[in-house]
Amino acid sequence: MNIDSIKNGFVIDHIKAGKGMEIYRLLKLKKLSCPVAMIMNAQSFKMGKKDVIKIDSDINLNLDILGYVDPDITVNVIKDSVIVEKKKLELPEKMTDIIFCKNPRCISSTEQELSHVFTLADRGRRIYRCIYCDAEA
Amino acid sequence: MRHLIDILELSVNELDELISTACDIIENGEKYAHKCAGKKLATLFFEPSTRTRLSFEAAMYELGGNVLTMADAGSSSAAKGESVADTAKMISCYADIIAMRHPKEGAPLVAANNATIPVINAGDGGHHHPTQTLADLLTIHREKGRFNDLTIGLCGDLKFGRTVHSLIGAMTRYKHIKFVLISPEELRVPDYVKNIITDAGHEFIETTSLEESMPMLDILYMTRVQRERFFNEEEYLRLKDSYILNVEKLNNAKEDLVIMHPLPRVNEISVAVDNDKRACYFKQALYGKYMRMALILKLLGIK
């Protein structure tokens, strides 16, 4: 399978096999008009199988989303077909309108135009809670 | 500008200050009779709770202030489709401070984020009820004389009981507290609340037996199994009588036990227990008014 190397953009590598589509959806890559390659179940020495996403455009990539899905993902920044930076991911302290509160008793289920905001409650256990009702994400 | 949404927003020092103000109000009430002259408290109650609303209103009147009431807010502004944010902005034009109760969890936080005056959470669904916890803390202070080295039994609906969650959160900040969590399996304390206890280095025991727990308790906090927290009527009927405190069950309790209850009581404490000197739940309601007075003064910045 041949996928052209990209000139300017990002390679999101070492995604756990099966998680690629979730990242595609959360990053709203469907809305991009540039070439986007989703490679699923690629071979990996480290992981056995992995997913990879290549984006051939210098978009404003939301690293918080990637950090939330899996902080072990690697993000390579490509400029003129060369890797110029490897971004280090961290669990974001706060996420706005990335994940949504499912608690039917939460004010976010009824209040008009209210952003869904989650904060990191426990870094060790990777637990996020809704700022309004404390429900776990 | 400060609000009070969750009891944990108040530091232990601030709690001590509030308790000390409340004690001064108890001793020297006349000193406070005009402190809030010219100020208005708006009580916005989107679900029925006469006693909490009356407690807030009594508190404001005793401080010499006035009260604007939206007792049936749920059937007025919300029914017309007004958002909590808009209600808060609108009330900010009329009053100096808001006490809000709402069935949706987090609604008072939304109000606080939009109001230009202090907002007090007077209960948001099954979530927080910080002023009840203030009442509870003053009761413990006045009746036990200490916050450390206590074994606290919490009995009844520990799953949806917001007063229980808030009290646990507040008490974990003191030393050597042991929690005895007495409830039916279905109404156990949620895991995140248990994590708060263990993360703070305290112990807890989960049990289904009120009688077996009784001898070890310094405080027994009874709660009502609330009909409105159940999706299913059958479940409610099956569990509502599970944990009833009567005179017999108190036979093996400590002499200086303090029995608390956030009220209203349905039948979980038999009326005969009211005559026992260990029953403190009506005093607790009175203490609630004093703590609300102290809180209103603090949030309005009145010394």
mmCIF file of N, CA, C and O in Angstrom, chain B residues 193-233:
data_model
loop_
_atom_site.group_PDB
_atom_site.id
_atom_site.type_symbol
_atom_site.label_atom_id
_atom_site.label_comp_id
_atom_site.label_asym_id
_atom_site.label_seq_id
_atom_site.Cartn_x
_atom_site.Cartn_y
_atom_site.Cartn_z
ATOM 1 N N VAL B 193 -16.724 9.314 46.003
ATOM 2 C CA VAL B 193 -16.751 9.841 47.372
ATOM 3 C C VAL B 193 -15.853 8.972 48.268
ATOM 4 O O VAL B 193 -15.135 9.490 49.133
ATOM 5 N N LYS B 194 -15.874 7.652 48.021
ATOM 6 C CA LYS B 194 -14.969 6.770 48.786
ATOM 7 C C LYS B 194 -13.519 7.136 48.514
ATOM 8 O O LYS B 194 -12.674 7.106 49.421
ATOM 9 N N ASN B 195 -13.222 7.490 47.253
ATOM 10 C CA ASN B 195 -11.851 7.902 46.921
ATOM 11 C C ASN B 195 -11.446 9.152 47.698
ATOM 12 O O ASN B 195 -10.293 9.281 48.111
ATOM 13 N N ILE B 196 -12.410 10.057 47.888
ATOM 14 C CA ILE B 196 -12.104 11.287 48.649
ATOM 15 C C ILE B 196 -11.677 10.907 50.074
ATOM 16 O O ILE B 196 -10.722 11.450 50.617
ATOM 17 N N ILE B 197 -12.366 9.914 50.649
ATOM 18 C CA ILE B 197 -12.045 9.494 52.023
ATOM 19 C C ILE B 197 -10.649 8.879 52.067
ATOM 20 O O ILE B 197 -9.808 9.270 52.880
ATOM 21 N N THR B 198 -10.393 7.933 51.167
ATOM 22 C CA THR B 198 -9.109 7.221 51.236
ATOM 23 C C THR B 198 -7.948 8.133 50.817
ATOM 24 O O THR B 198 -6.877 8.067 51.409
ATOM 25 N N ASP B 199 -8.185 8.989 49.822
ATOM 26 C CA ASP B 199 -7.116 9.905 49.400
ATOM 27 C C ASP B 199 -6.699 10.834 50.543
ATOM 28 O O ASP B 199 -5.555 11.282 50.600
ATOM 29 N N ALA B 200 -7.649 11.129 51.425
ATOM 30 C CA ALA B 200 -7.329 12.020 52.555
ATOM 31 C C ALA B 200 -6.742 11.226 53.730
ATOM 32 O O ALA B 200 -6.448 11.797 54.779
ATOM 33 N N GLY B 201 -6.605 9.914 53.547
ATOM 34 C CA GLY B 201 -5.953 9.089 54.568
ATOM 35 C C GLY B 201 -6.870 8.660 55.700
ATOM 36 O O GLY B 201 -6.402 8.291 56.773
ATOM 37 N N HIS B 202 -8.185 8.692 55.472
ATOM 38 C CA HIS B 202 -9.116 8.251 56.513
ATOM 39 C C HIS B 202 -9.635 6.846 56.197
ATOM 40 O O HIS B 202 -9.515 6.350 55.091
ATOM 41 N N GLU B 203 -10.248 6.253 57.228
ATOM 42 C CA GLU B 203 -10.798 4.909 57.063
ATOM 43 C C GLU B 203 -12.298 4.988 56.856
ATOM 44 O O GLU B 203 -12.943 5.911 57.354
ATOM 45 N N PHE B 204 -12.846 3.967 56.181
ATOM 46 C CA PHE B 204 -14.302 3.835 56.187
ATOM 47 C C PHE B 204 -14.693 2.363 56.236
ATOM 48 O O PHE B 204 -13.926 1.494 55.850
ATOM 49 N N ILE B 205 -15.885 2.130 56.768
ATOM 50 C CA ILE B 205 -16.450 0.782 56.795
ATOM 51 C C ILE B 205 -17.787 0.876 56.082
ATOM 52 O O ILE B 205 -18.549 1.820 56.325
ATOM 53 N N GLU B 206 -18.088 -0.092 55.215
ATOM 54 C CA GLU B 206 -19.423 -0.139 54.611
ATOM 55 C C GLU B 206 -20.199 -1.277 55.256
ATOM 56 O O GLU B 206 -19.676 -2.384 55.373
ATOM 57 N N THR B 207 -21.410 -1.001 55.663
ATOM 58 C CA THR B 207 -22.199 -2.041 56.304
ATOM 59 C C THR B 207 -23.681 -1.842 55.969
ATOM 60 O O THR B 207 -24.086 -0.750 55.570
ATOM 61 N N THR B 208 -24.450 -2.908 56.158
ATOM 62 C CA THR B 208 -25.892 -2.769 55.952
ATOM 63 C C THR B 208 -26.623 -2.727 57.301
ATOM 64 O O THR B 208 -27.825 -2.566 57.343
ATOM 65 N N SER B 209 -25.874 -2.875 58.417
ATOM 66 C CA SER B 209 -26.533 -2.972 59.719
ATOM 67 C C SER B 209 -26.352 -1.734 60.586
ATOM 68 O O SER B 209 -25.247 -1.415 61.033
ATOM 69 N N LEU B 210 -27.444 -1.055 60.848
ATOM 70 C CA LEU B 210 -27.427 0.115 61.725
ATOM 71 C C LEU B 210 -27.156 -0.323 63.168
ATOM 72 O O LEU B 210 -26.360 0.292 63.879
ATOM 73 N N GLU B 211 -27.798 -1.423 63.601
ATOM 74 C CA GLU B 211 -27.668 -1.855 64.993
ATOM 75 C C GLU B 211 -26.243 -2.241 65.355
ATOM 76 O O GLU B 211 -25.726 -1.885 66.411
ATOM 77 N N GLU B 212 -25.594 -2.987 64.449
ATOM 78 C CA GLU B 212 -24.221 -3.432 64.738
ATOM 79 C C GLU B 212 -23.256 -2.255 64.796
ATOM 80 O O GLU B 212 -22.249 -2.296 65.506
ATOM 81 N N SER B 213 -23.543 -1.213 64.032
ATOM 82 C CA SER B 213 -22.621 -0.071 63.976
ATOM 83 C C SER B 213 -22.758 0.832 65.187
ATOM 84 O O SER B 213 -21.827 1.537 65.568
ATOM 85 N N MET B 214 -23.930 0.809 65.803
ATOM 86 C CA MET B 214 -24.294 1.817 66.805
ATOM 87 C C MET B 214 -23.249 2.035 67.916
ATOM 88 O O MET B 214 -22.907 3.193 68.208
ATOM 89 N N PRO B 215 -22.708 0.986 68.565
ATOM 90 C CA PRO B 215 -21.843 1.224 69.733
ATOM 91 C C PRO B 215 -20.586 2.036 69.440
ATOM 92 O O PRO B 215 -20.044 2.673 70.336
ATOM 93 N N MET B 216 -20.113 2.023 68.185
ATOM 94 C CA MET B 216 -18.840 2.709 67.911
ATOM 95 C C MET B 216 -19.014 4.194 67.536
ATOM 96 O O MET B 216 -18.046 4.928 67.438
ATOM 97 N N LEU B 217 -20.268 4.637 67.380
ATOM 98 C CA LEU B 217 -20.471 5.960 66.778
ATOM 99 C C LEU B 217 -20.427 7.127 67.779
ATOM 100 O O LEU B 217 -20.984 7.039 68.869
ATOM 101 N N ASP B 218 -19.754 8.216 67.362
ATOM 102 C CA ASP B 218 -19.818 9.482 68.104
ATOM 103 C C ASP B 218 -20.934 10.354 67.537
ATOM 104 O O ASP B 218 -21.515 11.165 68.237
ATOM 105 N N ILE B 219 -21.140 10.195 66.227
ATOM 106 C CA ILE B 219 -22.192 10.956 65.539
ATOM 107 C C ILE B 219 -22.964 9.987 64.654
ATOM 108 O O ILE B 219 -22.360 9.130 64.002
ATOM 109 N N LEU B 220 -24.269 10.106 64.663
ATOM 110 C CA LEU B 220 -25.084 9.312 63.719
ATOM 111 C C LEU B 220 -25.866 10.288 62.857
ATOM 112 O O LEU B 220 -26.687 11.075 63.363
ATOM 113 N N TYR B 221 -25.584 10.257 61.565
ATOM 114 C CA TYR B 221 -26.228 11.177 60.631
ATOM 115 C C TYR B 221 -27.239 10.388 59.821
ATOM 116 O O TYR B 221 -26.882 9.577 58.978
ATOM 117 N N MET B 222 -28.504 10.588 60.124
ATOM 118 C CA MET B 222 -29.567 9.852 59.441
ATOM 119 C C MET B 222 -30.026 10.639 58.203
ATOM 120 O O MET B 222 -30.041 11.867 58.222
ATOM 121 N N THR B 223 -30.394 9.919 57.153
ATOM 122 C CA THR B 223 -30.950 10.624 55.980
ATOM 123 C C THR B 223 -32.209 9.920 55.506
ATOM 124 O O THR B 223 -32.425 8.740 55.780
ATOM 125 N N ARG B 224 -32.972 10.658 54.773
ATOM 126 C CA ARG B 224 -34.233 10.158 54.222
ATOM 127 C C ARG B 224 -33.956 9.482 52.881
ATOM 128 O O ARG B 224 -33.123 9.945 52.102
ATOM 129 N N VAL B 225 -34.672 8.408 52.638
ATOM 130 C CA VAL B 225 -34.636 7.785 51.319
ATOM 131 C C VAL B 225 -35.650 8.555 50.478
ATOM 132 O O VAL B 225 -36.848 8.459 50.695
ATOM 133 N N GLN B 226 -35.157 9.384 49.560
ATOM 134 C CA GLN B 226 -36.033 10.355 48.895
ATOM 135 C C GLN B 226 -36.716 9.797 47.651
ATOM 136 O O GLN B 226 -36.059 9.274 46.764
ATOM 137 N N ARG B 227 -38.011 9.953 47.619
ATOM 138 C CA ARG B 227 -38.811 9.466 46.499
ATOM 139 C C ARG B 227 -38.343 10.092 45.176
ATOM 140 O O ARG B 227 -38.227 9.416 44.161
ATOM 141 N N GLU B 228 -38.043 11.405 45.209
ATOM 142 C CA GLU B 228 -37.735 12.097 43.956
ATOM 143 C C GLU B 228 -36.390 11.684 43.333
ATOM 144 O O GLU B 228 -36.095 12.049 42.208
ATOM 145 N N ARG B 229 -35.562 10.947 44.092
ATOM 146 C CA ARG B 229 -34.278 10.506 43.529
ATOM 147 C C ARG B 229 -34.387 9.163 42.798
ATOM 148 O O ARG B 229 -33.422 8.673 42.249
ATOM 149 N N PHE B 230 -35.551 8.558 42.858
ATOM 150 C CA PHE B 230 -35.722 7.246 42.213
ATOM 151 C C PHE B 230 -36.409 7.391 40.860
ATOM 152 O O PHE B 230 -37.308 8.208 40.700
ATOM 153 N N PHE B 231 -35.977 6.587 39.912
ATOM 154 C CA PHE B 231 -36.666 6.543 38.632
ATOM 155 C C PHE B 231 -37.859 5.590 38.733
ATOM 156 O O PHE B 231 -38.806 5.653 37.991
ATOM 157 N N ASN B 232 -37.782 4.684 39.710
ATOM 158 C CA ASN B 232 -38.697 3.560 39.766
ATOM 159 C C ASN B 232 -39.427 3.532 41.119
ATOM 160 O O ASN B 232 -38.797 3.409 42.168
ATOM 161 N N GLU B 233 -40.722 3.638 41.103
ATOM 162 C CA GLU B 233 -41.539 3.711 42.320
ATOM 163 C C GLU B 233 -41.411 2.432 43.181
ATOM 164 O O GLU B 233 -41.331 2.498 44.398
#
